[in-house]
Short mmCIF file of C-alpha atoms and ligand atoms in Angstrom, two decimals:
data_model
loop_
_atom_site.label_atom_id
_atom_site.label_comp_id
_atom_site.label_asym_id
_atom_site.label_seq_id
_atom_site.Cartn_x
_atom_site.Cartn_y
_atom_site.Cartn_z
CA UNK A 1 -82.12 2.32 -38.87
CA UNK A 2 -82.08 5.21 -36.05
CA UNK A 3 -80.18 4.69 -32.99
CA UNK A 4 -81.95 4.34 -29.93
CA UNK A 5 -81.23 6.90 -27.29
CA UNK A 6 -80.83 5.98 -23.64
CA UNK A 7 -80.79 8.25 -20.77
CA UNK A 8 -80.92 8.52 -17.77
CA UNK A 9 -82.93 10.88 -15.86
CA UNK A 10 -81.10 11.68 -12.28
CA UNK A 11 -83.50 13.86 -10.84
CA UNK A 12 -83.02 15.48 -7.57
CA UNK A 13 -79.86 13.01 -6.61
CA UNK A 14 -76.45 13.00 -6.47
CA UNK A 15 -73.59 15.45 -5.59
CA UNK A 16 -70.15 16.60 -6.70
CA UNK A 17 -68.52 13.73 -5.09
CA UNK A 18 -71.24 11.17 -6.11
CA UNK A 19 -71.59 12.64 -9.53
CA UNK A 20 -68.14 12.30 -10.08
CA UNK A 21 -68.05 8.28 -9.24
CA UNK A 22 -71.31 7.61 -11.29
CA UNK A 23 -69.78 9.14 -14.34
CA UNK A 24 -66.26 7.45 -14.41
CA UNK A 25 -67.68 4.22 -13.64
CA UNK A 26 -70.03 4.27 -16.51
CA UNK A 27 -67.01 6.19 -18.64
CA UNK A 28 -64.81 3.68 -17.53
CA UNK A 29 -66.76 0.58 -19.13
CA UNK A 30 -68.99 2.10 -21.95
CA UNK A 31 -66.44 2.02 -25.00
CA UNK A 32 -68.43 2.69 -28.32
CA UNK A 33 -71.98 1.96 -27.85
CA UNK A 34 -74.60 1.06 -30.80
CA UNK A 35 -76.94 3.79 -29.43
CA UNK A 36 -77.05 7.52 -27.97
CA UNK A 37 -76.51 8.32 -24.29
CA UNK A 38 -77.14 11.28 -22.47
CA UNK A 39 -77.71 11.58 -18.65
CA UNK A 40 -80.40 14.57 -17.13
CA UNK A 41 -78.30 16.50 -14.60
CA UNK A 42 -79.78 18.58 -11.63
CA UNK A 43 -79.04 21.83 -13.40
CA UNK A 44 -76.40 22.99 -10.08
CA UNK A 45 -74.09 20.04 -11.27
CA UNK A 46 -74.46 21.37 -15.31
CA UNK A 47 -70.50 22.93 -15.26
CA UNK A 48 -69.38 19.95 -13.19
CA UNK A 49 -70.83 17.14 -15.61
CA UNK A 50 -69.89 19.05 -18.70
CA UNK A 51 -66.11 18.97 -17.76
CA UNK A 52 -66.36 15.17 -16.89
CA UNK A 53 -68.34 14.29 -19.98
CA UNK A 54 -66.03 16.38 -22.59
CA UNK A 55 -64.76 14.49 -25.67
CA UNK A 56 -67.39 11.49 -24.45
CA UNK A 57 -69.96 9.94 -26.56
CA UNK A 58 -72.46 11.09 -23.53
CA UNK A 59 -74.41 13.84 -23.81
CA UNK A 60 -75.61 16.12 -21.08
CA UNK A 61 -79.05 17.17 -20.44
CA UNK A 62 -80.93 19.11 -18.14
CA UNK A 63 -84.29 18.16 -16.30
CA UNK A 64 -86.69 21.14 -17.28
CA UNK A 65 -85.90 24.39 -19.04
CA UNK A 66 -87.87 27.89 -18.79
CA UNK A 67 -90.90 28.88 -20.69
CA UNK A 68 -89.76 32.55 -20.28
CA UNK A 69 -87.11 33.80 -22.45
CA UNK A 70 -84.83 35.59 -19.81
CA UNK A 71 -85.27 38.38 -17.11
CA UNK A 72 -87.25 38.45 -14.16
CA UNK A 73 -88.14 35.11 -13.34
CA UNK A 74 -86.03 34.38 -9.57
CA UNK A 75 -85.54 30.65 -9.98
CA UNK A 76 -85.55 29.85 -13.50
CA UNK A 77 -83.11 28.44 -16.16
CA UNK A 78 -83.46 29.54 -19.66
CA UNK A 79 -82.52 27.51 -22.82
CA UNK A 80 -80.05 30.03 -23.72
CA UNK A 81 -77.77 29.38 -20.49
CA UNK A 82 -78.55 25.63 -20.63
CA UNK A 83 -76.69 25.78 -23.66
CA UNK A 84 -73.55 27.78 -22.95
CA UNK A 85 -72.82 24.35 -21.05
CA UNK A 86 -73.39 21.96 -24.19
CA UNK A 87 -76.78 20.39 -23.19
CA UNK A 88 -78.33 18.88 -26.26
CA UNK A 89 -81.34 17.88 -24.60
CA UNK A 90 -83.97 18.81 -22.14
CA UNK A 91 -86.45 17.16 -20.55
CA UNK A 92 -90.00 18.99 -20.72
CA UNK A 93 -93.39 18.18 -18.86
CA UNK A 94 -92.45 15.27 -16.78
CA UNK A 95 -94.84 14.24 -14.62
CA UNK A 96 -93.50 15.19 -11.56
CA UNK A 97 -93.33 18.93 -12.80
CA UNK A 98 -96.77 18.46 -13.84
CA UNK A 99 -97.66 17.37 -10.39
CA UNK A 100 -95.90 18.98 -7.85
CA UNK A 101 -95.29 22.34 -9.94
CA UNK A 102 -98.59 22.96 -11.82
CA UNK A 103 -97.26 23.20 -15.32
CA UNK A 104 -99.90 22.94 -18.00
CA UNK A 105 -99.81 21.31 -21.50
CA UNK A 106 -99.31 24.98 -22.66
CA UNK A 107 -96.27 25.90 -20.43
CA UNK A 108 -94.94 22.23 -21.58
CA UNK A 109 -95.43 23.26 -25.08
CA UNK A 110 -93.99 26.43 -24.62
CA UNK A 111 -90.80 25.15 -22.22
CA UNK A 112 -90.49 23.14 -25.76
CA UNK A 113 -90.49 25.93 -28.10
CA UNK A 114 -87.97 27.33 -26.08
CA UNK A 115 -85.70 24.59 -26.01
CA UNK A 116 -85.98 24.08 -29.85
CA UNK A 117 -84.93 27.72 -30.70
CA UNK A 118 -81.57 27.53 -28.82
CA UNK A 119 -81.36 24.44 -30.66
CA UNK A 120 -81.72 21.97 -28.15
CA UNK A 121 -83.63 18.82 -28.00
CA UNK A 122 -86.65 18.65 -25.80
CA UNK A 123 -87.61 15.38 -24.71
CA UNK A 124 -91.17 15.68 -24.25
CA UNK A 125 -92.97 13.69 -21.55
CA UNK A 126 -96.47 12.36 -21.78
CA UNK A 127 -98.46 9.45 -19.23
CA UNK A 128 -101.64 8.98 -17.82
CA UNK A 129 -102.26 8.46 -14.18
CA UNK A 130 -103.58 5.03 -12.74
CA UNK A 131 -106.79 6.36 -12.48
CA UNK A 132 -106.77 7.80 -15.90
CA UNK A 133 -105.82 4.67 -16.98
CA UNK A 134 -108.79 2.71 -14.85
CA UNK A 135 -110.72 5.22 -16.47
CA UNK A 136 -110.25 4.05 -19.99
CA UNK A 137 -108.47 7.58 -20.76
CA UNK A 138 -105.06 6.32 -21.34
CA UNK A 139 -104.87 7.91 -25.34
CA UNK A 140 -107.58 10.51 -25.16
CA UNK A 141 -104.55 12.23 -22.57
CA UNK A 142 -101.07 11.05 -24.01
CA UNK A 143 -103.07 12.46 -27.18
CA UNK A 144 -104.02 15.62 -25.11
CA UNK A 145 -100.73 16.44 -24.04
CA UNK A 146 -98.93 15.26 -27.30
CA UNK A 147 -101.26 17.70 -29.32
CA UNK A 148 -100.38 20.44 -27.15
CA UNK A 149 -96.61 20.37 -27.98
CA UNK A 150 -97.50 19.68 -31.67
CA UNK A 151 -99.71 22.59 -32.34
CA UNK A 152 -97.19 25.46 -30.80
CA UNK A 153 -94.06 23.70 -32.73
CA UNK A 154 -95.76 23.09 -36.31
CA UNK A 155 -93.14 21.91 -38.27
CA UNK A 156 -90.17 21.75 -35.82
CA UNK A 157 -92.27 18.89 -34.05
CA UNK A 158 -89.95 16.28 -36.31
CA UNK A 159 -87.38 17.41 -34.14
CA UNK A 160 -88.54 16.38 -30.49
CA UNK A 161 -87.70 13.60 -28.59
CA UNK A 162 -91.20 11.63 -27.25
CA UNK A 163 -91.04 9.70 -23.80
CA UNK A 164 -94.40 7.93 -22.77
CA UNK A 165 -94.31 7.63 -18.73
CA UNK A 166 -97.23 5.96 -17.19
CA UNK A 167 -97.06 7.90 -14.07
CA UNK A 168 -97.95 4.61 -11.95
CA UNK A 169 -95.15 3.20 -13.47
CA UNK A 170 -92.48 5.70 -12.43
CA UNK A 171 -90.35 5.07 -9.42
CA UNK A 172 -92.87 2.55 -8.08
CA UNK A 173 -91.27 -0.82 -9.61
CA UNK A 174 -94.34 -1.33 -11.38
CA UNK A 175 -93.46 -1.64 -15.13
CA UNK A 176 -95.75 -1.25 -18.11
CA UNK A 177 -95.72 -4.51 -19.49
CA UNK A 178 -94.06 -4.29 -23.44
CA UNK A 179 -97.36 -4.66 -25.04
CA UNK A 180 -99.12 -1.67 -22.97
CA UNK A 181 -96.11 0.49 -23.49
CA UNK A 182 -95.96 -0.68 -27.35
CA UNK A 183 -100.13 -0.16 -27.50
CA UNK A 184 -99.56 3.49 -26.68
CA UNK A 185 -96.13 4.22 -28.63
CA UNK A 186 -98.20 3.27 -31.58
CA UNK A 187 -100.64 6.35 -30.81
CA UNK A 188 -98.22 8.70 -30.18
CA UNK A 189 -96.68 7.26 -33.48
CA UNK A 190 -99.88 7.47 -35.38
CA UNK A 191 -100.13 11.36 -33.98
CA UNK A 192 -96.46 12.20 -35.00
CA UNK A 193 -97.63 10.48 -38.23
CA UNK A 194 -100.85 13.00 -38.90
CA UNK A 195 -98.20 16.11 -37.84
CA UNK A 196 -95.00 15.47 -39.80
CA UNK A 197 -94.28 13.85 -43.00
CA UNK A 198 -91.01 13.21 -41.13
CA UNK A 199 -92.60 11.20 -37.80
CA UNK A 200 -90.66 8.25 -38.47
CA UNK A 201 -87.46 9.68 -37.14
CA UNK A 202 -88.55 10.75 -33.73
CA UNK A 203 -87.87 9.04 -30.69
CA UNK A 204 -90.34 7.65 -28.86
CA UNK A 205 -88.74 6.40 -25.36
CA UNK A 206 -90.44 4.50 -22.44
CA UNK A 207 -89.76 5.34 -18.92
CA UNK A 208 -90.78 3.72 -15.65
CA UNK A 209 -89.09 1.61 -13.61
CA UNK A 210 -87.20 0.60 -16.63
CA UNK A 211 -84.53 -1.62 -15.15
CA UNK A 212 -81.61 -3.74 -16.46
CA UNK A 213 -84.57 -7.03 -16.32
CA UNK A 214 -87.21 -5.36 -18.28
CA UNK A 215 -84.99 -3.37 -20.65
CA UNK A 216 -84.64 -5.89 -23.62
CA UNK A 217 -88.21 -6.84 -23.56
CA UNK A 218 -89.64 -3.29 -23.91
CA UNK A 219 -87.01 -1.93 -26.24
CA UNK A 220 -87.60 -4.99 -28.60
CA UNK A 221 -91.11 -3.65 -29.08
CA UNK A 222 -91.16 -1.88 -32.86
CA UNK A 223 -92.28 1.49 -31.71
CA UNK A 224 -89.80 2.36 -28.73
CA UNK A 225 -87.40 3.39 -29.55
CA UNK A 226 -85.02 4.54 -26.51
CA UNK A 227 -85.47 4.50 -22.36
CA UNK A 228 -85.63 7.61 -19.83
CA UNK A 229 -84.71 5.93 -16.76
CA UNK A 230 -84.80 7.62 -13.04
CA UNK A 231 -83.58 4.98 -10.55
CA UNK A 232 -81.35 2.66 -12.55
CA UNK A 233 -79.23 5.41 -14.00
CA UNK A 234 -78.02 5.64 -10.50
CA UNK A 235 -75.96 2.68 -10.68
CA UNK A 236 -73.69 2.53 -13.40
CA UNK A 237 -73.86 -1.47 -13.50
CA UNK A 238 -77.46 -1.24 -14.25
CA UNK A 239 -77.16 1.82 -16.21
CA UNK A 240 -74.40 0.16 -18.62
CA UNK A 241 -76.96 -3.04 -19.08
CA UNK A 242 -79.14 -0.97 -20.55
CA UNK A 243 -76.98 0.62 -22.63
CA UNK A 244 -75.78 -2.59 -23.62
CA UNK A 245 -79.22 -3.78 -24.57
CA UNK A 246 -80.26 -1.19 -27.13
CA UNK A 247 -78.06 -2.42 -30.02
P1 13P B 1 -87.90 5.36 -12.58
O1 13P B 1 -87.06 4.70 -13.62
O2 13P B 1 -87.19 5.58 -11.28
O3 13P B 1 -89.24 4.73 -12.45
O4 13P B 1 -88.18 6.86 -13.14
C1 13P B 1 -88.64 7.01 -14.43
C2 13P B 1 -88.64 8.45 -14.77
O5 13P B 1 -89.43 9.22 -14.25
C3 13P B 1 -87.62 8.92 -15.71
O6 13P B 1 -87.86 10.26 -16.08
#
């Protein structure tokens, strides 16, 4: 069976002092876990959180990652320097770079094509807004911004990491409830399905609002398999519950 994969997404939090409590208080209790962790560092606190996390079973990832290759690009973080400090995964097209930074499905498929060359993970991020939703468009755009990602990758698409994020459901306390997060994990599934013969072993994570209440109920749900989780990471108590609950 494949581990699940938790992590947490930080965002635009923390710093060196508060980065460095966060991380020995979840090193301090975490021991062997049944799943994968890895925690999604703002990229100025990369150096700092690979030193703390060396020789742990946490993995460090980063929140975006460029669609250019290198050169002049003032502002920008390429794969390639992501991964002279050990990230292993990278978040691409959440929804707040889709809203507040205009990326298209195309740069999202391309920031993903990037990542997967230099041979890191990109953790893919699809949701639908509440009016979408209202709307009754809920698949036609998971399934919009899935395809993008799975038409420029071809056959590396077996080795992305899917997070559905209802974007009403993210930071707002409003959960999807397990069956609406399991109704559209079993699109994106049924998509990964059509694209790879090897669909089965992707991840397909929920985020939003995921806390240490809801976490057992949604990650009992057959096609989630793993959590990307903004607020909760923030306190290792809550943080390690989760953990704890994807055995
Ligand atoms: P919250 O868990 O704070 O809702 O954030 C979810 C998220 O956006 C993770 O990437």
């Amino acid at each position: 069976m494949k581990k699940k994969l938790i992590a947490g997404n930080w965002k635009m939090n923390g710093s060196l002092a508060a980065n460095e409590r966060l991380l020995r208080a979840i090193l301090a209790e975490l021991g062997q876990p049944a799943c994968q962790v890895a925690v999604a560092v703002p990229s100025a606190y990369l150096a700092q959180c690979q030193a703390l996390l060396a020789g742990s079973v946490i993995d460090l990832a980063a929140q975006d990652v460029s669609a250019q290759e290198g050169g002049a690009f003032t502002g920008e973080i390429s794969a390639v320097m992501l991964k002279d400090f050990a990230v292993r995964y990278a978040i691409v097209g959440h929804s707040e770079r889709r809203q507040y930074h205009g990326e298209s499905d195309e740069t999202v498929a391309l920031k993903a094509q990037r990542a997967l060359s230099s041979g890191i993970t990109p953790i893919v991020c699809v949701g639908e807004t509440l009016a979408e939703r209202e709307a009754g468009r809920t698949d036609e755009v998971v399934k919009r911004q899935l395809a993008a990602v799975i038409h420029a990758n071809g056959h590396c698409v077996s080795e992305i990491v899917v997070a559905y994020e209802p974007v009403w459901a993210i930071g707002t306390g409003k959960t999807a409830s397990p069956e609406q997060a399991q109704q559209v994990h079993a699109v994106l599934r049924a998509q990964l399905k059509a694209a790879s013969s090897s669909a089965d072993r992707i991840k397909l994570l929920y985020g939003g609002s995921m806390n240490a209440t809801n976490a057992a109920s949604l990650l009992a749900q057959p096609d989630i398999d793993g959590g990307l989780i903004g607020g909760a990471a923030l306190k290792a108590p809550d943080f390690l519950t989760i953990i704890a609950t994807a055995a």
